[in-house]
Coordinates of N, CA and C in Angstrom, one line a residue:
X1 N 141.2 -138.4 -15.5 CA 140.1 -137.6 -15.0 C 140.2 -137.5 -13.5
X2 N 140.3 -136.2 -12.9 CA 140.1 -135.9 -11.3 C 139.0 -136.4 -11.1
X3 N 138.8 -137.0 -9.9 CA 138.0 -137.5 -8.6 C 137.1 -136.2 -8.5
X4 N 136.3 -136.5 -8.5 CA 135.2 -134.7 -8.3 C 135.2 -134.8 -6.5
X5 N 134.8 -132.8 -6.5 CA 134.8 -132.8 -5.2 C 133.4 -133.7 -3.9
X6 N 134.0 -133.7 -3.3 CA 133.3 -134.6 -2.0 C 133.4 -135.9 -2.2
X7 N 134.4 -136.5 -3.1 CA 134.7 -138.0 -3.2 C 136.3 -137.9 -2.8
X8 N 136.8 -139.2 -2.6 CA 137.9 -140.0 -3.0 C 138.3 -140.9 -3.8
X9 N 139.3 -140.8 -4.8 CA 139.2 -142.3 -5.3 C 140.8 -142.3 -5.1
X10 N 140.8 -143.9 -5.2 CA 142.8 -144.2 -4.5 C 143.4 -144.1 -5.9
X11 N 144.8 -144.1 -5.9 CA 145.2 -143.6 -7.5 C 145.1 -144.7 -8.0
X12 N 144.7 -144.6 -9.7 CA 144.3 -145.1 -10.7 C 143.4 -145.7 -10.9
X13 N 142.1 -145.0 -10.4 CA 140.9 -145.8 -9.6 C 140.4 -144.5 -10.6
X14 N 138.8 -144.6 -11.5 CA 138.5 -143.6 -11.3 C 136.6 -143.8 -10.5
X15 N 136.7 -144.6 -10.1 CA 135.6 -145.3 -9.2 C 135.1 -144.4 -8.0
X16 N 134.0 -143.7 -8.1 CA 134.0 -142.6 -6.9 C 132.5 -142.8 -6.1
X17 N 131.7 -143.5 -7.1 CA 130.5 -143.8 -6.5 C 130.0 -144.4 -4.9
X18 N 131.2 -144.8 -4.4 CA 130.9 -145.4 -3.3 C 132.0 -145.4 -1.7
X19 N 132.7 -143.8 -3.0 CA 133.7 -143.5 -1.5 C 133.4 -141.9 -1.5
X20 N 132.3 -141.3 -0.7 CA 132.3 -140.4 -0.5 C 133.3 -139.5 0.5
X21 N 133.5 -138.7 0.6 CA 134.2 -138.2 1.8 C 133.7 -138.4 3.1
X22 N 134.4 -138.9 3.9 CA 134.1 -139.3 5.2 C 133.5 -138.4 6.1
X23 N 132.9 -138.7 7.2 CA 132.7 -137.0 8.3 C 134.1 -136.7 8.6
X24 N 134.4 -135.7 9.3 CA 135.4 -135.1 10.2 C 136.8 -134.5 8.9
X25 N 136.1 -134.5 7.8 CA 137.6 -134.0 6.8 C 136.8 -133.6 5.5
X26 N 137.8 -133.1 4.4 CA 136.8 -132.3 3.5 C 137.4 -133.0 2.2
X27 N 136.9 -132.9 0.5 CA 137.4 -133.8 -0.7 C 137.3 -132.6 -1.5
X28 N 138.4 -132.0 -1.8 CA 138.2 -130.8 -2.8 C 138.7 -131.8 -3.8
X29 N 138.5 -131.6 -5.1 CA 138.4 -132.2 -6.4 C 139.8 -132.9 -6.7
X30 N 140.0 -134.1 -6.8 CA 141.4 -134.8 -7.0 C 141.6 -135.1 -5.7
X31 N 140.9 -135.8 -4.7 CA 141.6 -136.2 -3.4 C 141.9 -137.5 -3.7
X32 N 142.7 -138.5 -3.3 CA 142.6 -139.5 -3.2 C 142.7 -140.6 -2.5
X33 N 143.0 -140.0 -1.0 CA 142.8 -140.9 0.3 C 141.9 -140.0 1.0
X34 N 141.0 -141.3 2.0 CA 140.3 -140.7 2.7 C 140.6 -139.8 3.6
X35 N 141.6 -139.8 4.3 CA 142.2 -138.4 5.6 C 143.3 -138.3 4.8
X36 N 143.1 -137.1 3.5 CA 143.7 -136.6 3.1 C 143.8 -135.0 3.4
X37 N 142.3 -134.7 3.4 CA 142.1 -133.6 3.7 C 141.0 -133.4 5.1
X38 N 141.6 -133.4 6.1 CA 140.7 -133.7 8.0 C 140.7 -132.6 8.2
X39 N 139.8 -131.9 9.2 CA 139.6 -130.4 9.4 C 140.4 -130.5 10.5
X40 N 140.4 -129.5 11.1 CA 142.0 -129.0 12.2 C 141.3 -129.0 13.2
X41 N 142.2 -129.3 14.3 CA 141.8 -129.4 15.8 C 140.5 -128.1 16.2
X42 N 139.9 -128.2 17.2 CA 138.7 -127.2 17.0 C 137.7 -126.8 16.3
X43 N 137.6 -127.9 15.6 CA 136.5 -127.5 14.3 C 135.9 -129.0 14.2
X44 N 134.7 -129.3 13.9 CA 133.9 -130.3 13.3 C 133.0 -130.8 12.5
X45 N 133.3 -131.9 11.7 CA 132.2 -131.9 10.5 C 131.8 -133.4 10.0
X46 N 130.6 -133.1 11.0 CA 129.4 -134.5 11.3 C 129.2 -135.5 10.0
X47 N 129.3 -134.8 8.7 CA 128.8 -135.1 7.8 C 129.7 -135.5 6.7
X48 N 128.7 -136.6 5.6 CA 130.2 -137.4 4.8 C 129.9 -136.4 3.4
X49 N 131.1 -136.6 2.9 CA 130.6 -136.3 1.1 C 131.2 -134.4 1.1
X50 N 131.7 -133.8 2.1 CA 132.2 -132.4 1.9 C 132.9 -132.5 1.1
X51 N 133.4 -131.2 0.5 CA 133.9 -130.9 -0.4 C 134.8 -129.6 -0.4
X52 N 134.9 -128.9 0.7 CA 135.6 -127.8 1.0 C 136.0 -127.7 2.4
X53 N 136.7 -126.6 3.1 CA 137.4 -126.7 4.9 C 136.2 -126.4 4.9
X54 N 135.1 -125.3 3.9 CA 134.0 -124.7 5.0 C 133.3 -125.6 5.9
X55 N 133.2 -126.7 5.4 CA 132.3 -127.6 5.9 C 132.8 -128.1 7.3
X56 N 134.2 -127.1 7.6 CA 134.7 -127.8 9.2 C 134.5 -127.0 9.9
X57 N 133.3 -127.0 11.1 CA 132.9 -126.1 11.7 C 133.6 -125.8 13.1
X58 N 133.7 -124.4 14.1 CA 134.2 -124.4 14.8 C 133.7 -125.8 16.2
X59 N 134.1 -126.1 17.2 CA 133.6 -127.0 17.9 C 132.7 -125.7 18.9
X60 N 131.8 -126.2 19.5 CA 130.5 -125.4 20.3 C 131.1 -125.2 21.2
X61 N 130.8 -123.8 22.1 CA 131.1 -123.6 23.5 C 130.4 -124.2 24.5
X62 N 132.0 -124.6 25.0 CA 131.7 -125.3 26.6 C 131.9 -127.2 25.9
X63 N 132.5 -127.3 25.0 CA 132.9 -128.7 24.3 C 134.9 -128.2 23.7
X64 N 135.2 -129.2 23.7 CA 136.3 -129.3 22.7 C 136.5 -130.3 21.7
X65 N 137.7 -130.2 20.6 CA 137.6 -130.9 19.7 C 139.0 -131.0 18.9
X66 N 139.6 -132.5 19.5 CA 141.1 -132.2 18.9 C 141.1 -134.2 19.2
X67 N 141.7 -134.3 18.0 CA 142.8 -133.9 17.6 C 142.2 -133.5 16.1
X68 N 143.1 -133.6 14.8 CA 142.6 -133.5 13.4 C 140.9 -134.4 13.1
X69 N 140.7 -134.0 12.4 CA 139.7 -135.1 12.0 C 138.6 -135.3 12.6
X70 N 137.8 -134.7 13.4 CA 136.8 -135.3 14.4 C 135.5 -135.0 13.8
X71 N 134.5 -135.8 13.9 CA 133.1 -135.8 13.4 C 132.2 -135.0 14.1
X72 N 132.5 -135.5 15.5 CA 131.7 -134.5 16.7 C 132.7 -134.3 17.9
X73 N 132.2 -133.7 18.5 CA 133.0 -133.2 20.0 C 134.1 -133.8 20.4
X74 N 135.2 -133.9 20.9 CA 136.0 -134.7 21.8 C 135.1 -135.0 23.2
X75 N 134.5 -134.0 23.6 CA 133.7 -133.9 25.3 C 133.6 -132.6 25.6
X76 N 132.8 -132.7 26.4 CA 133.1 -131.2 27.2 C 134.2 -130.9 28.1
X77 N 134.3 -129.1 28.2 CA 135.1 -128.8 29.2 C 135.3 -129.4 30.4
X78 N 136.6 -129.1 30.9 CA 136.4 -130.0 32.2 C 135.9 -129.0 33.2
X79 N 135.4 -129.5 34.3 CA 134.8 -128.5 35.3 C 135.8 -127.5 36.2
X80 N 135.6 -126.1 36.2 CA 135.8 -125.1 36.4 C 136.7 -124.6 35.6
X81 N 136.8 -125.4 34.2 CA 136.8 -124.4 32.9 C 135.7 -124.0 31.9
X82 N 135.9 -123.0 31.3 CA 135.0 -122.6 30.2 C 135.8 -122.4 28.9
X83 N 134.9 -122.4 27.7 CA 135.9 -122.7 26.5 C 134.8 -122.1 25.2
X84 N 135.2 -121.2 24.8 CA 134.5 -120.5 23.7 C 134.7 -121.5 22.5
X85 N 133.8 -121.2 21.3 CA 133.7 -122.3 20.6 C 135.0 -122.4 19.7
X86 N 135.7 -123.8 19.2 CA 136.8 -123.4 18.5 C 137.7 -124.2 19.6
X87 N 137.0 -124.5 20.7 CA 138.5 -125.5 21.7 C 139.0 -126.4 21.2
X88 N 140.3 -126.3 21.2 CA 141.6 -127.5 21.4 C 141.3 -128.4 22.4
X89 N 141.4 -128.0 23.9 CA 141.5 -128.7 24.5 C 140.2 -128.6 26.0
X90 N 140.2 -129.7 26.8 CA 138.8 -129.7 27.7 C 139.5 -128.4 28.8
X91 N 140.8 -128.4 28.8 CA 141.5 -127.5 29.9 C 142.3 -126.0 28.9
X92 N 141.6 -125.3 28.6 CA 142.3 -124.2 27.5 C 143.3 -122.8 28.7
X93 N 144.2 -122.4 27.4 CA 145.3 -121.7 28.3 C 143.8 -120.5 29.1
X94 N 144.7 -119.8 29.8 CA 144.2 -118.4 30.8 C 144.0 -117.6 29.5
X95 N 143.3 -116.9 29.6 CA 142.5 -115.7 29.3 C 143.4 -114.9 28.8
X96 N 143.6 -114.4 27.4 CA 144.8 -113.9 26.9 C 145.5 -114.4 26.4
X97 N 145.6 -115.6 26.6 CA 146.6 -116.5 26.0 C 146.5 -117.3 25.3
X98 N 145.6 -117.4 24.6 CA 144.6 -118.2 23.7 C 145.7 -118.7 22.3
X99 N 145.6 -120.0 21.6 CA 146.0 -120.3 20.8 C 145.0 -119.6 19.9
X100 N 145.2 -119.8 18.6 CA 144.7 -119.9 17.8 C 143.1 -120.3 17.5
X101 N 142.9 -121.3 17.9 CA 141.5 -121.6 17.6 C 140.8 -121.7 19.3
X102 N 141.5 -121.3 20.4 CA 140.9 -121.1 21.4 C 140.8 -119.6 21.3
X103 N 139.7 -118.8 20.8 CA 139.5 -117.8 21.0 C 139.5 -117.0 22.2
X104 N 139.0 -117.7 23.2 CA 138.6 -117.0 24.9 C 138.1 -118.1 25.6
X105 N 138.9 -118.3 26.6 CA 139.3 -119.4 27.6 C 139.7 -119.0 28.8
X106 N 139.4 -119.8 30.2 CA 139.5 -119.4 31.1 C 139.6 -119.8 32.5
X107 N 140.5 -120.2 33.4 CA 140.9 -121.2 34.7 C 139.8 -120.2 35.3
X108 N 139.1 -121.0 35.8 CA 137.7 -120.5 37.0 C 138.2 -120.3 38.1
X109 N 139.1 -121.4 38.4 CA 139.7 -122.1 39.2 C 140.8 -120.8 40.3
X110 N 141.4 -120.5 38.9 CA 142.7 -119.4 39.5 C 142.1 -117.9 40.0
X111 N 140.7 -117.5 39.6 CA 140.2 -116.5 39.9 C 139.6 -116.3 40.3
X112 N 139.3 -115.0 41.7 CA 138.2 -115.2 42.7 C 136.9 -115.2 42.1
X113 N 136.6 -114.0 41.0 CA 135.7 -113.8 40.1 C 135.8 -114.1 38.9
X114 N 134.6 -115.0 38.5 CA 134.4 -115.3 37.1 C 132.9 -115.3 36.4
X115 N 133.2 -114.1 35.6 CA 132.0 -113.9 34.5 C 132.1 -114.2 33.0
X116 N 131.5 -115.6 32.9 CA 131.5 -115.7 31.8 C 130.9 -114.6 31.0
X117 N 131.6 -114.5 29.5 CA 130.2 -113.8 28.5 C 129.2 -114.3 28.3
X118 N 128.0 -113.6 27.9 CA 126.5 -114.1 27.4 C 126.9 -115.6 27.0
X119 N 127.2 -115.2 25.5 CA 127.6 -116.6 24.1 C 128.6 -117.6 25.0
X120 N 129.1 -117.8 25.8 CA 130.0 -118.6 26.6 C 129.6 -119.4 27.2
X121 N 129.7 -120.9 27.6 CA 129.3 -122.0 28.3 C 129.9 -123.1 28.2
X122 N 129.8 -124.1 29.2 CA 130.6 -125.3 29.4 C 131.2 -125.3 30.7
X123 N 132.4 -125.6 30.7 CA 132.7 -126.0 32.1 C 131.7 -126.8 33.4
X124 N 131.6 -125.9 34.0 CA 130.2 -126.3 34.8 C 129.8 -124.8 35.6

């Protein structure tokens, strides 16, 4: 019998009562180690007992969130960057150049003018 979702059990275990899924990773049905299934850099999820990636949320603007697996924030941006929600890192590429889960990022630093958008915050 599979492990139901938002548990683990280790193999040949079918004992699930007291290993819910941890924060920072998700237990879809048959998992059987705890960071089996960790949500991806830029995303976080506070909470134990998930059961799907939904439950990995992007990380907040003006915070980042890396490496795999994180419950809450890594920290905030570092000052005289800004970082839309979804950051990898406290220092994200220039503007354009965005990986993946840095949607819109930006060196303050390198540019005479900087207007953040509305929904944008962090850095300082």
């Amino acid at each position: 019998r599979a492990c139901p979702a938002g548990y683990f059990c280790l193999a040949g275990s079918s004992t699930y009562l007291n290993t819910p899924c941890p924060p920072g990773g998700y237990c879809p049905e048959g998992t059987q180690l705890a960071a089996q299934h960790l949500c991806p850099p830029g995303t976080v999820n506070p909470t134990s007992g998930a059961a799907d990636s939904s439950s990995c949320s992007p990380c907040s603007p003006g915070q980042y969130c890396a490496p795999y697996g994180q419950a809450e924030a890594s920290g905030n941006c570092s000052g005289g960057w800004y970082c839309s929600g979804g950051a990898t890192s406290p220092t994200p590429l220039l503007l354009g150049t965005p990986p993946a889960n840095d949607s819109l990022s930006l060196n303050c630093t390198a540019i005479a003018e900087c207007s953040c958008p509305t929904n944008v915050t962090g850095g300082r």
